Coordinates of C-alpha atoms and ligand atoms in Angstrom, one line a residue:
Chain A
M1 CA 112.5 159.3 -21.6
S2 CA 113.1 156.8 -18.8
D3 CA 115.7 154.9 -20.9
L4 CA 117.4 158.2 -21.8
R5 CA 118.0 158.7 -18.1
E6 CA 119.5 155.2 -18.1
L7 CA 121.9 156.5 -20.7
Y8 CA 122.7 159.9 -19.2
Q9 CA 123.4 158.7 -15.6
Q10 CA 124.6 161.4 -13.2
T11 CA 128.0 159.8 -13.0
I12 CA 128.4 160.1 -16.8
L13 CA 127.2 163.7 -16.8
D14 CA 129.7 164.5 -14.0
H15 CA 132.6 163.1 -16.0
T16 CA 131.4 164.9 -19.1
R17 CA 131.4 168.2 -17.3
K18 CA 134.7 167.6 -15.5
P19 CA 136.6 165.0 -17.4
R20 CA 139.4 163.4 -15.3
N21 CA 142.9 163.0 -16.7
F22 CA 142.1 165.5 -19.4
R23 CA 145.6 166.7 -20.3
Q24 CA 148.4 166.4 -22.8
M25 CA 151.3 164.1 -21.7
P26 CA 154.6 165.3 -23.2
D27 CA 156.5 162.4 -21.9
A28 CA 154.1 159.7 -23.0
N29 CA 155.6 156.6 -24.6
R30 CA 152.4 155.7 -26.4
A31 CA 149.7 157.8 -28.1
A32 CA 147.0 157.4 -30.6
D33 CA 144.2 159.4 -32.3
G34 CA 140.6 158.3 -32.4
H35 CA 137.9 159.7 -34.6
N36 CA 134.2 159.0 -34.9
P37 CA 133.1 160.5 -38.2
L38 CA 129.4 160.0 -37.4
C39 CA 129.3 162.7 -34.7
G40 CA 132.7 164.3 -35.1
D41 CA 134.2 163.0 -31.9
K42 CA 137.9 163.3 -31.8
L43 CA 140.2 162.3 -29.1
K44 CA 143.9 161.8 -28.5
L45 CA 145.0 159.3 -25.9
F46 CA 148.4 159.2 -24.1
L47 CA 150.0 156.4 -22.1
K48 CA 153.1 155.9 -20.1
I49 CA 153.8 152.2 -19.8
D50 CA 156.6 151.2 -17.4
D51 CA 159.2 148.4 -17.7
Q52 CA 156.9 146.0 -15.8
G53 CA 154.1 146.6 -18.4
V54 CA 152.0 148.6 -16.0
I55 CA 150.1 151.6 -17.1
A56 CA 151.9 154.2 -15.0
D57 CA 150.0 157.2 -16.4
I58 CA 147.1 157.7 -18.9
S59 CA 145.4 160.8 -20.1
F60 CA 143.4 162.2 -23.0
V61 CA 142.4 165.4 -24.8
G62 CA 139.8 166.1 -27.4
A63 CA 136.2 167.0 -28.1
G64 CA 133.4 164.5 -28.0
C65 CA 129.8 163.8 -27.0
A66 CA 128.9 163.2 -23.4
I67 CA 129.1 159.4 -23.8
S68 CA 132.6 159.3 -25.4
T69 CA 134.0 162.0 -23.1
A70 CA 132.7 160.3 -20.0
S71 CA 133.9 156.9 -21.3
A72 CA 137.4 158.2 -21.9
S73 CA 137.5 159.9 -18.5
M74 CA 136.3 156.8 -16.6
M75 CA 138.5 154.5 -18.6
T76 CA 141.6 156.5 -17.7
E77 CA 140.7 156.3 -14.0
F78 CA 139.9 152.7 -14.2
L79 CA 143.1 151.6 -16.0
R80 CA 145.8 153.6 -14.2
G81 CA 148.0 151.1 -12.3
R82 CA 146.7 148.1 -14.3
R83 CA 148.8 145.9 -16.4
V84 CA 148.7 146.3 -20.2
V85 CA 148.0 142.6 -20.6
E86 CA 144.7 143.0 -18.8
V87 CA 143.4 145.6 -21.3
A88 CA 142.2 143.3 -24.0
G89 CA 140.1 141.2 -21.6
L90 CA 138.6 144.3 -20.0
F91 CA 137.7 145.8 -23.3
E92 CA 136.0 142.6 -24.3
K93 CA 133.9 142.7 -21.1
F94 CA 133.1 146.4 -21.7
H95 CA 132.2 145.8 -25.3
D96 CA 129.9 142.9 -24.2
M97 CA 128.3 145.1 -21.6
V98 CA 127.3 147.9 -24.1
T99 CA 126.2 145.5 -26.8
R100 CA 124.7 142.3 -25.3
P101 CA 121.7 141.6 -23.2
L102 CA 122.1 141.7 -19.5
E103 CA 121.7 137.9 -19.0
A104 CA 124.7 137.3 -21.3
Q105 CA 127.1 139.2 -19.0
P106 CA 128.2 137.1 -16.0
E107 CA 131.4 139.1 -15.7
A108 CA 130.2 142.7 -15.7
A109 CA 131.1 143.0 -12.1
A110 CA 134.8 143.1 -13.1
L111 CA 134.1 146.5 -14.6
G112 CA 133.3 148.3 -11.4
K113 CA 132.2 151.8 -11.9
L114 CA 132.2 151.4 -15.6
A115 CA 128.9 149.5 -15.2
V116 CA 127.2 152.9 -15.6
F117 CA 127.6 152.5 -19.3
A118 CA 125.3 149.5 -19.3
G119 CA 122.5 151.8 -20.5
V120 CA 124.3 152.3 -23.8
R121 CA 123.1 148.9 -24.9
E122 CA 119.6 150.3 -25.4
F123 CA 121.1 152.9 -27.9
P124 CA 123.0 151.0 -30.6
V125 CA 124.1 154.2 -32.3
R126 CA 125.9 155.2 -29.2
V127 CA 128.0 152.1 -28.9
K128 CA 130.7 153.7 -31.1
C129 CA 130.8 156.7 -28.8
A130 CA 131.3 154.5 -25.7
T131 CA 133.9 152.3 -27.3
L132 CA 135.9 154.9 -29.2
P133 CA 138.3 155.5 -26.2
W134 CA 138.9 151.8 -25.9
H135 CA 139.6 151.3 -29.6
T136 CA 142.0 154.2 -29.4
L137 CA 143.7 152.7 -26.4
Q138 CA 144.2 149.4 -28.2
A139 CA 145.8 151.3 -31.1
A140 CA 148.1 153.2 -28.7
I141 CA 149.2 149.9 -27.1
K142 CA 149.8 148.4 -30.4
K143 CA 151.6 151.6 -31.4
D144 CA 149.5 151.7 -34.5
Q145 CA 150.4 154.7 -36.6
A146 CA 147.1 155.1 -38.5
P147 CA 144.4 157.0 -36.6
V148 CA 141.5 154.9 -35.3
S149 CA 138.2 155.5 -36.9
T150 CA 134.9 153.9 -35.8
E151 CA 133.6 153.9 -39.4
Chain B
M1 CA 98.0 161.5 -34.5
S2 CA 96.2 162.8 -37.6
T3 CA 93.2 163.8 -35.6
S4 CA 95.3 165.8 -33.1
I5 CA 96.6 167.7 -36.1
S6 CA 93.4 168.2 -38.1
K7 CA 91.4 169.2 -35.1
R8 CA 93.7 171.8 -33.8
P9 CA 92.2 174.3 -31.4
R10 CA 91.4 177.7 -32.9
R11 CA 92.9 180.1 -30.5
A12 CA 93.6 183.5 -32.1
G13 CA 97.1 184.8 -31.8
R14 CA 98.4 181.3 -31.0
S15 CA 100.8 179.4 -33.2
A16 CA 98.1 176.7 -33.4
A17 CA 95.6 179.0 -35.1
A18 CA 94.0 177.4 -38.2
P19 CA 94.9 179.0 -41.5
P20 CA 92.1 181.0 -43.3
P21 CA 90.2 178.9 -45.8
G22 CA 91.9 178.5 -49.2
A23 CA 95.3 179.3 -47.8
F24 CA 98.3 177.0 -47.9
N25 CA 97.5 174.4 -45.3
P26 CA 100.4 172.3 -44.2
A27 CA 98.3 170.3 -41.7
A28 CA 96.2 169.0 -44.6
L29 CA 99.2 168.2 -46.7
R30 CA 100.7 166.2 -43.8
A31 CA 97.9 163.7 -44.2
D32 CA 99.4 162.8 -47.6
F33 CA 102.5 161.4 -45.9
P34 CA 102.1 158.0 -44.3
L35 CA 105.3 158.2 -42.4
L36 CA 104.3 161.5 -40.8
Q37 CA 101.4 159.6 -39.1
T38 CA 103.8 157.3 -37.2
T39 CA 105.2 157.5 -33.7
V40 CA 108.7 157.4 -32.3
H41 CA 109.4 156.4 -28.7
G42 CA 105.6 156.6 -28.2
Q43 CA 105.3 160.1 -29.5
P44 CA 104.0 161.5 -32.8
L45 CA 107.0 161.9 -35.1
V46 CA 108.3 165.4 -35.7
Y47 CA 110.5 165.0 -38.8
L48 CA 113.0 167.9 -39.2
D49 CA 115.8 166.2 -41.2
N50 CA 114.4 167.1 -44.6
A51 CA 117.8 168.3 -45.9
A52 CA 119.0 164.7 -45.6
T53 CA 115.9 163.2 -47.3
S54 CA 112.3 164.2 -47.4
Q55 CA 109.3 162.0 -46.7
K56 CA 107.2 160.6 -49.5
P57 CA 103.6 161.4 -50.2
Q58 CA 101.1 158.7 -51.0
A59 CA 101.0 159.9 -54.7
V60 CA 104.6 158.9 -55.1
L61 CA 104.2 155.6 -53.3
A62 CA 101.2 154.8 -55.5
A63 CA 103.1 155.7 -58.7
L64 CA 105.8 153.2 -57.7
L65 CA 103.3 150.5 -57.0
R66 CA 101.4 151.2 -60.2
Y67 CA 104.5 151.0 -62.3
Y68 CA 105.5 147.6 -60.8
S69 CA 102.0 146.3 -60.8
N70 CA 100.8 147.5 -64.3
L71 CA 103.7 148.7 -66.4
N72 CA 106.9 146.8 -65.5
A73 CA 109.0 146.1 -68.6
N74 CA 112.4 147.2 -69.7
I75 CA 112.5 150.3 -71.8
H76 CA 113.8 151.4 -75.2
R77 CA 114.1 147.8 -76.3
G78 CA 110.8 146.0 -76.5
I79 CA 108.5 146.1 -79.5
Y80 CA 105.6 144.9 -77.4
Q81 CA 103.0 147.2 -75.9
L82 CA 104.1 146.9 -72.3
S83 CA 107.7 148.0 -73.0
A84 CA 106.4 150.8 -75.1
A85 CA 104.2 152.0 -72.3
A86 CA 107.0 151.7 -69.7
T87 CA 109.3 153.7 -72.1
A88 CA 106.6 156.4 -72.5
A89 CA 106.2 156.7 -68.7
Y90 CA 110.0 157.0 -68.2
E91 CA 110.4 159.6 -71.0
N92 CA 107.3 161.4 -69.7
A93 CA 109.1 161.7 -66.3
R94 CA 112.0 163.3 -68.2
E95 CA 109.7 165.9 -69.6
K96 CA 108.4 166.7 -66.2
A97 CA 111.9 167.1 -64.8
A98 CA 112.8 169.4 -67.7
Q99 CA 109.7 171.6 -67.0
F100 CA 110.4 171.6 -63.3
I101 CA 113.7 173.4 -63.8
Q102 CA 112.6 175.2 -67.0
A103 CA 115.1 173.4 -69.1
P104 CA 114.8 174.2 -72.8
S105 CA 114.6 170.5 -73.7
A106 CA 114.0 167.1 -72.1
R107 CA 117.0 165.9 -74.2
E108 CA 119.2 167.8 -71.8
I109 CA 117.9 165.8 -68.8
V110 CA 120.1 162.9 -67.8
F111 CA 118.8 160.6 -65.2
V112 CA 121.4 159.6 -62.6
R113 CA 121.3 158.2 -59.0
G114 CA 121.4 161.7 -57.5
S115 CA 123.4 164.9 -57.1
T116 CA 126.5 163.0 -56.2
E117 CA 126.5 160.9 -59.3
A118 CA 125.6 163.9 -61.5
I119 CA 128.6 165.8 -60.3
N120 CA 130.8 162.7 -60.7
L121 CA 129.5 162.3 -64.2
V122 CA 130.5 165.9 -65.1
A123 CA 133.9 165.5 -63.4
A124 CA 134.6 162.2 -65.1
S125 CA 133.3 163.0 -68.6
W126 CA 133.5 166.8 -69.1
G127 CA 136.5 167.1 -66.8
P128 CA 139.4 165.5 -68.6
A129 CA 138.3 167.1 -71.9
H130 CA 138.5 170.6 -70.5
V131 CA 140.8 170.5 -67.5
Q132 CA 144.6 170.0 -67.9
A133 CA 147.7 170.2 -65.7
G134 CA 147.9 173.7 -64.2
D135 CA 144.3 174.5 -64.8
E136 CA 142.0 175.6 -61.9
I137 CA 138.5 174.9 -60.7
I138 CA 136.8 177.2 -58.2
L139 CA 134.6 175.9 -55.4
S140 CA 133.3 177.5 -52.3
E141 CA 134.1 176.8 -48.7
M142 CA 130.5 175.8 -48.0
E143 CA 130.3 172.9 -50.6
H144 CA 129.0 169.5 -49.7
H145 CA 131.7 166.8 -49.9
S146 CA 130.0 165.6 -53.1
N147 CA 130.9 168.9 -54.7
I148 CA 134.5 168.7 -53.5
V149 CA 135.7 165.2 -53.8
P150 CA 134.9 164.5 -57.5
W151 CA 136.9 167.7 -58.4
Q152 CA 139.7 166.5 -56.1
L153 CA 139.8 163.2 -58.0
L154 CA 139.8 165.1 -61.3
S155 CA 142.6 167.4 -60.2
Q156 CA 144.7 164.4 -58.9
R157 CA 144.2 162.7 -62.3
T158 CA 145.0 165.8 -64.4
G159 CA 147.4 167.8 -62.2
S160 CA 145.0 170.7 -62.0
R161 CA 144.1 172.4 -58.7
L162 CA 141.2 173.6 -56.7
R163 CA 140.7 177.2 -55.5
V164 CA 138.3 177.9 -52.7
L165 CA 136.0 180.9 -52.4
P166 CA 135.9 181.6 -48.6
I167 CA 132.8 182.4 -46.5
T168 CA 132.2 185.0 -43.9
D169 CA 131.3 184.2 -40.3
A170 CA 127.7 184.8 -41.2
G171 CA 128.0 181.9 -43.7
E172 CA 127.8 184.1 -46.8
L173 CA 130.2 183.8 -49.8
R174 CA 133.0 186.3 -49.9
L175 CA 132.0 187.5 -53.4
D176 CA 134.5 190.3 -53.1
E177 CA 137.2 187.6 -53.3
L178 CA 135.8 186.0 -56.4
E179 CA 137.5 188.4 -58.8
N180 CA 140.9 187.4 -57.3
L181 CA 140.3 183.7 -57.8
F182 CA 139.6 183.9 -61.5
T183 CA 142.8 183.4 -63.6
P184 CA 143.3 182.6 -67.2
R185 CA 143.6 178.9 -66.0
T186 CA 140.1 178.8 -64.5
R187 CA 138.1 176.1 -66.2
L188 CA 135.0 175.8 -64.1
L189 CA 133.2 177.2 -61.1
A190 CA 131.1 174.7 -59.1
I191 CA 128.9 176.2 -56.4
T192 CA 125.9 175.1 -54.3
H193 CA 122.7 177.0 -54.7
I194 CA 121.7 176.5 -51.0
S195 CA 124.1 175.3 -48.3
N196 CA 122.8 172.2 -46.6
A197 CA 124.8 173.0 -43.4
L198 CA 124.1 176.7 -43.1
G199 CA 120.9 177.4 -45.1
T200 CA 122.6 180.2 -47.1
V201 CA 121.0 180.9 -50.4
N202 CA 123.7 181.9 -52.8
P203 CA 123.2 184.5 -55.5
V204 CA 123.9 182.0 -58.3
K205 CA 122.6 184.2 -61.1
Q206 CA 125.1 186.9 -60.2
I207 CA 127.9 184.4 -59.8
V208 CA 127.1 182.9 -63.2
S209 CA 127.2 186.3 -64.8
L210 CA 130.6 187.1 -63.2
A211 CA 132.0 183.7 -64.3
H212 CA 130.6 184.0 -67.9
A213 CA 132.2 187.4 -68.2
R214 CA 135.5 185.5 -67.8
G215 CA 134.4 182.7 -70.1
V216 CA 134.1 180.2 -67.2
P217 CA 131.2 177.7 -67.2
V218 CA 129.3 177.1 -63.9
L219 CA 127.9 174.0 -62.3
V220 CA 125.2 174.7 -59.7
D221 CA 124.5 172.0 -57.1
G222 CA 120.7 172.2 -56.7
A223 CA 120.3 169.4 -54.2
Q224 CA 118.9 171.8 -51.6
S225 CA 117.3 174.3 -53.9
A226 CA 115.1 172.1 -56.1
P227 CA 113.0 171.0 -53.1
H228 CA 112.5 174.5 -51.7
L229 CA 112.1 177.2 -54.4
P230 CA 111.2 177.5 -58.1
V231 CA 114.2 176.8 -60.2
N232 CA 114.8 178.3 -63.7
V233 CA 118.0 177.2 -65.2
R234 CA 117.6 179.5 -68.1
D235 CA 117.2 182.5 -65.8
I236 CA 120.2 181.4 -63.6
D237 CA 122.0 180.9 -66.9
C238 CA 124.3 178.2 -65.5
D239 CA 125.8 175.4 -67.6
F240 CA 125.2 172.4 -65.4
F241 CA 122.5 171.9 -62.7
V242 CA 122.1 168.8 -60.5
F243 CA 119.5 167.7 -58.1
S244 CA 118.3 164.6 -56.1
G245 CA 114.8 163.1 -56.3
H246 CA 114.8 161.8 -52.7
K247 CA 115.2 165.3 -51.2
M248 CA 112.0 166.5 -53.0
C249 CA 109.4 163.8 -52.2
G250 CA 110.7 161.4 -54.8
P251 CA 112.3 157.9 -54.3
T252 CA 116.0 157.3 -53.5
G253 CA 118.3 156.4 -56.3
I254 CA 117.1 158.9 -58.9
G255 CA 118.3 162.4 -59.7
V256 CA 119.0 164.7 -62.5
L257 CA 121.9 166.2 -64.4
W258 CA 120.9 169.0 -66.6
A259 CA 123.5 170.5 -68.9
R260 CA 123.3 172.8 -72.0
G261 CA 122.5 170.7 -75.0
E262 CA 125.7 171.6 -76.9
I263 CA 127.8 170.8 -73.8
L264 CA 126.2 167.4 -73.4
Q265 CA 126.6 166.6 -77.0
A266 CA 130.3 167.2 -76.9
M267 CA 130.8 165.1 -73.8
E268 CA 132.2 161.6 -73.9
P269 CA 130.1 158.8 -72.3
Y270 CA 130.4 158.3 -68.6
Q271 CA 129.7 154.5 -68.5
G272 CA 129.6 152.0 -71.3
G273 CA 126.9 149.4 -71.8
G274 CA 123.5 148.8 -73.3
D275 CA 121.2 151.6 -74.3
M276 CA 124.0 154.2 -74.6
I277 CA 125.2 152.9 -78.0
S278 CA 123.9 153.2 -81.4
S279 CA 126.1 150.5 -82.8
V280 CA 128.7 148.1 -81.4
T281 CA 131.4 146.1 -83.2
F282 CA 134.6 144.8 -81.6
E283 CA 136.5 147.5 -83.6
K284 CA 134.4 150.5 -82.7
S285 CA 131.1 151.5 -81.1
T286 CA 129.2 154.7 -81.8
W287 CA 127.1 156.4 -79.2
N288 CA 123.4 156.9 -78.9
E289 CA 122.2 160.5 -78.9
T290 CA 121.9 162.5 -75.7
P291 CA 120.7 162.0 -73.1
H292 CA 120.7 158.2 -73.6
K293 CA 124.5 158.3 -74.3
F294 CA 124.8 158.9 -70.5
E295 CA 122.3 156.3 -69.3
A296 CA 124.1 153.0 -69.8
G297 CA 122.3 149.9 -68.8
T298 CA 118.8 149.5 -67.4
P299 CA 118.1 152.7 -65.5
N300 CA 116.0 153.3 -62.4
I301 CA 112.7 153.2 -64.3
A302 CA 110.5 153.1 -61.3
G303 CA 112.6 155.9 -59.6
A304 CA 112.2 158.2 -62.6
I305 CA 108.4 157.6 -62.7
G306 CA 108.3 158.2 -58.9
L307 CA 110.2 161.4 -59.4
G308 CA 107.7 162.5 -62.1
A309 CA 105.0 161.9 -59.5
A310 CA 106.8 163.9 -56.9
I311 CA 107.2 166.8 -59.4
D312 CA 103.5 166.6 -60.1
Y313 CA 102.8 166.7 -56.4
L314 CA 105.1 169.7 -55.7
T315 CA 103.9 171.7 -58.7
G316 CA 100.4 170.9 -57.6
I317 CA 101.1 172.7 -54.4
G318 CA 103.2 175.4 -56.1
M319 CA 106.9 176.0 -55.6
E320 CA 106.2 179.7 -54.9
Q321 CA 103.8 178.7 -52.2
I322 CA 106.3 176.3 -50.7
E323 CA 109.0 178.9 -50.7
R324 CA 106.9 181.5 -49.1
Y325 CA 105.5 179.2 -46.4
E326 CA 108.9 177.7 -45.5
H327 CA 110.3 181.2 -45.3
E328 CA 107.7 182.1 -42.7
L329 CA 108.3 178.8 -40.8
L330 CA 112.0 179.4 -40.8
A331 CA 111.6 182.8 -39.3
Y332 CA 109.4 181.3 -36.6
T333 CA 112.0 178.6 -36.0
R334 CA 114.7 181.2 -35.7
E335 CA 112.7 183.2 -33.3
K336 CA 111.8 180.2 -31.1
L337 CA 115.4 178.9 -31.0
S338 CA 116.9 182.3 -30.5
A339 CA 114.8 182.6 -27.3
I340 CA 116.6 179.6 -25.9
G341 CA 119.6 180.8 -23.9
S342 CA 122.9 179.0 -24.4
L343 CA 122.0 178.2 -28.0
R344 CA 124.0 179.7 -30.8
L345 CA 123.0 179.8 -34.4
I346 CA 125.6 178.8 -37.0
G347 CA 124.9 180.5 -40.3
T348 CA 123.2 183.9 -40.1
A349 CA 123.2 184.9 -43.8
K350 CA 120.6 187.4 -44.9
D351 CA 119.2 185.2 -47.6
R352 CA 118.4 181.7 -46.2
A353 CA 116.1 178.8 -46.7
A354 CA 114.8 175.8 -44.9
V355 CA 118.0 175.0 -42.8
L356 CA 119.0 176.1 -39.3
S357 CA 122.2 174.9 -37.7
F358 CA 123.0 175.5 -34.1
V359 CA 125.3 174.5 -31.2
M360 CA 124.7 174.7 -27.4
D361 CA 127.1 175.7 -24.7
G362 CA 128.5 172.6 -22.9
V363 CA 126.4 170.1 -24.9
H364 CA 127.8 168.1 -27.9
P365 CA 125.4 168.1 -30.9
H366 CA 125.2 164.3 -30.7
D367 CA 123.7 164.5 -27.3
I368 CA 121.2 167.1 -28.4
G369 CA 120.2 164.8 -31.2
A370 CA 119.8 161.8 -28.9
I371 CA 117.7 163.6 -26.3
V372 CA 115.4 165.3 -28.8
D373 CA 114.9 161.9 -30.5
G374 CA 113.7 160.7 -27.1
E375 CA 111.0 163.3 -27.4
G376 CA 110.0 162.1 -30.9
V377 CA 111.9 164.9 -32.8
A378 CA 114.2 163.8 -35.6
I379 CA 117.0 166.3 -36.4
R380 CA 120.5 165.7 -37.8
T381 CA 123.7 166.1 -35.9
G382 CA 127.2 166.0 -37.2
H383 CA 129.2 167.7 -39.9
H384 CA 126.6 167.3 -42.6
C385 CA 129.2 166.3 -45.1
C386 CA 130.6 169.8 -44.9
Q387 CA 133.8 169.4 -42.9
P388 CA 135.3 172.6 -44.3
V389 CA 132.3 174.5 -42.9
M390 CA 132.8 173.0 -39.5
D391 CA 136.5 173.9 -39.6
H392 CA 135.6 177.5 -40.5
F393 CA 133.5 177.8 -37.4
H394 CA 136.0 175.8 -35.3
I395 CA 133.3 173.3 -34.2
P396 CA 133.3 169.5 -34.7
A397 CA 129.6 169.4 -35.5
T398 CA 126.2 171.1 -35.4
A399 CA 122.7 170.2 -34.7
R400 CA 120.6 170.9 -37.8
V401 CA 116.9 171.5 -38.2
S402 CA 115.8 171.4 -41.8
L403 CA 112.2 172.1 -42.8
A404 CA 109.8 171.0 -45.4
F405 CA 106.4 172.4 -46.4
Y406 CA 104.6 169.7 -44.3
N407 CA 106.2 171.0 -41.1
T408 CA 104.1 173.1 -38.9
R409 CA 104.6 175.6 -36.0
Q410 CA 103.5 172.8 -33.7
D411 CA 106.6 170.8 -34.9
I412 CA 108.8 173.8 -34.0
D413 CA 107.1 174.1 -30.6
R414 CA 107.8 170.4 -30.0
L415 CA 111.4 171.0 -31.0
A416 CA 111.8 173.9 -28.7
A417 CA 110.3 171.9 -25.8
A418 CA 112.6 169.0 -26.6
I419 CA 115.6 171.4 -26.5
E420 CA 114.5 172.5 -23.1
K421 CA 114.8 168.8 -22.1
V422 CA 118.4 168.8 -23.3
K423 CA 119.0 171.8 -21.0
E424 CA 117.4 169.9 -18.1
V425 CA 119.6 166.8 -18.6
F426 CA 122.7 168.9 -18.8
A427 CA 121.8 171.5 -16.2
Ligands
LIG1 C1 124.1 170.6 -51.1 C2 124.2 169.1 -51.4 N1 124.8 168.6 -52.4 C3 124.8 167.3 -52.7 C4 124.2 166.4 -51.9 C5 124.3 164.9 -52.3 O1 123.1 164.4 -52.7 P1 122.9 162.9 -52.9 O2 123.4 162.2 -51.6 O3 121.4 162.7 -53.1 O4 123.7 162.5 -54.1 C6 123.5 166.8 -50.8 C7 122.9 165.8 -49.9 O5 123.0 165.9 -48.7 C8 123.5 168.2 -50.5 O6 122.9 168.6 -49.4

C-alpha cells in the first residue's frame, strides 16, 4: 500500500477534487479531444495561443480518473504563460519521469510541481492516464482534427 | 494461503463458518486452482474478474500437458495410431460440448476461437444469404461489442439496418417494446443470455418464442451463461448459441458455435482451407460435411481437449450446484456492497447472475480498481465492452465484481475492506 500512497499524493488528490482551469473556452483558438478507452477517460482541452506563440490561456473539461484529471489540472497551471515551442521538450521530460527509473532523469527538476507524478512510474498501466492530457495538448497545438486516443 | 483457507475458524453465524459435511464446498474447490494459491502485492489473491476470464483447474492444465506429451498429432489426416488417437480425443471433446448444452448432435458443434468468432462466423456465413438491403436485425442495448459490431459490418455490407431493444434503468430488457421492433423485414434477433456488464439474466426462452411466432430466428450469446447455469439449447429453442471456453475453466482460444443442424448444413463455409473440403480441383471444390465445413485448417486441438476437461470438471461439480451457490454469494456481495455508503449499484434487475457493477461518488472506477488491486483484489473497471450500456446510465465506466463458484464470502469480505481503503484515500 505504501507505493499506492506514492501514486495518490495529497497534491494529486487535491487537484482531482478541485480541478483548476476546469472550464470551456468559447474563444479558444486551438482545441482537441483526448480519450483513453481502457478506463473511459475523456477530456477536451482548450488553448489560446497569442501572436508571440505564448499560451495565454489553457483549460479543460471532461471526466477521468484521479491521475488523468490531476495531470490535466496541473499541466494547465504549469503551462499558462509558457511558449508553445517549450511544450515538446517539457512533455518529453514528463514522459521520462513517469516511465523511466529515477537515475535516468537528470532534468526532472525542470518540471517543478509536476514531480508529484513521479510515483506513476511504479504503475505502468497508469502512464496512459498521466500522459493523456499531454498527448491531447500536442494534438491541439498541431491542430489535429482526429481525436487522440491512447490505444 | 491454502492453509489459511482450509483451516478456517468455525464460528457460528459468521461468514467464515464451515459448510456442513457433504455440502458444496468452495474452499475445497479452490485448492484445484494453482493461480488462486498465489499472492499479489504480498497478499493472497482475491480474483473477482471471472466475467473476463476464469481461472483454470489442475484437471484442465493436466489435460493440456497430457495432450502435448502423449497424444500430439494432427487430426483427421493421419492413418497412424497417434493421429487417430488425437482425432478421437478432439471429437470426444465435441461430444462433451454437445452434451453440456444439451445439443441434439455433436455434428452441430463447431469449434471456434470463442464467442466473438462464433458470432462473426454466423454474420459472415449465414448473414449474406439471409439479410438483404432494407432488412433488419434486432439487438439489445445491453449487448457486448462482439454481438454488435459483426452485425454492423453485415449491415454495412448488405444495406440492412440494426434495431435496438432498449433497457430499463434497472438494466432489464424493455420486452414491451419488442413487439414494436418486429417488422416483416426482421431477419434475426441476437441477444445475450446474461449481461456481462449488468449481470441481468434475460428470459431467452420467452424471447425466442416471441421471435419464432414471427418466423424470426434467434442467436443467443451464452458467453456469460455457459459458465454459470445449466444450459439447454433445446429448451431455450434458439437457433444459434455461442460460448467461450476460457470463461468456464477452459483454455483461451477455444469456443463453440452451436446451430440447428439444418441451418448449419445450408450455410456456406466461413473460411477455406484444409479439412473443410471433400474435394478440390482448380475448377471447383466441394465441402466437407458439418461441422468440419466450418473448421478450416488445423484447429485448436489442445484447446478443444482442454475445454472437454473443463466441461468434465464443471459437470462433476454440477451446474445446478454452481448456479445455486453463486446466487447465494451474489446476494451476500450485494448486501455487503450496499452497506457501503457512497456506492451505487448499476444494474438492479430481478433476475441476475454472477456480476455486480457499481460506481462510487467522487471516485473514478479506474482508481477503485487500482486501490483494491493494492489490497490483492482483482476486479475489472471500464466499459466492459458495453459502451451503449455506459451511455444508458450516463457514466464513463463502472467497477465490476464477477464471481465464480470458487469465490468465497471471505473474498467478498476482503473486497469490502479494500473498498473501505478506497474511501480512506479519497476521504
Ligand atoms: C456477453 C459476452 N459476449 C461475448 C463475449 C466475447 O467473448 P470472447 O472474448 O471470448 O470471444 C464476452 C466476453 O467478455 C461477453 O461477456
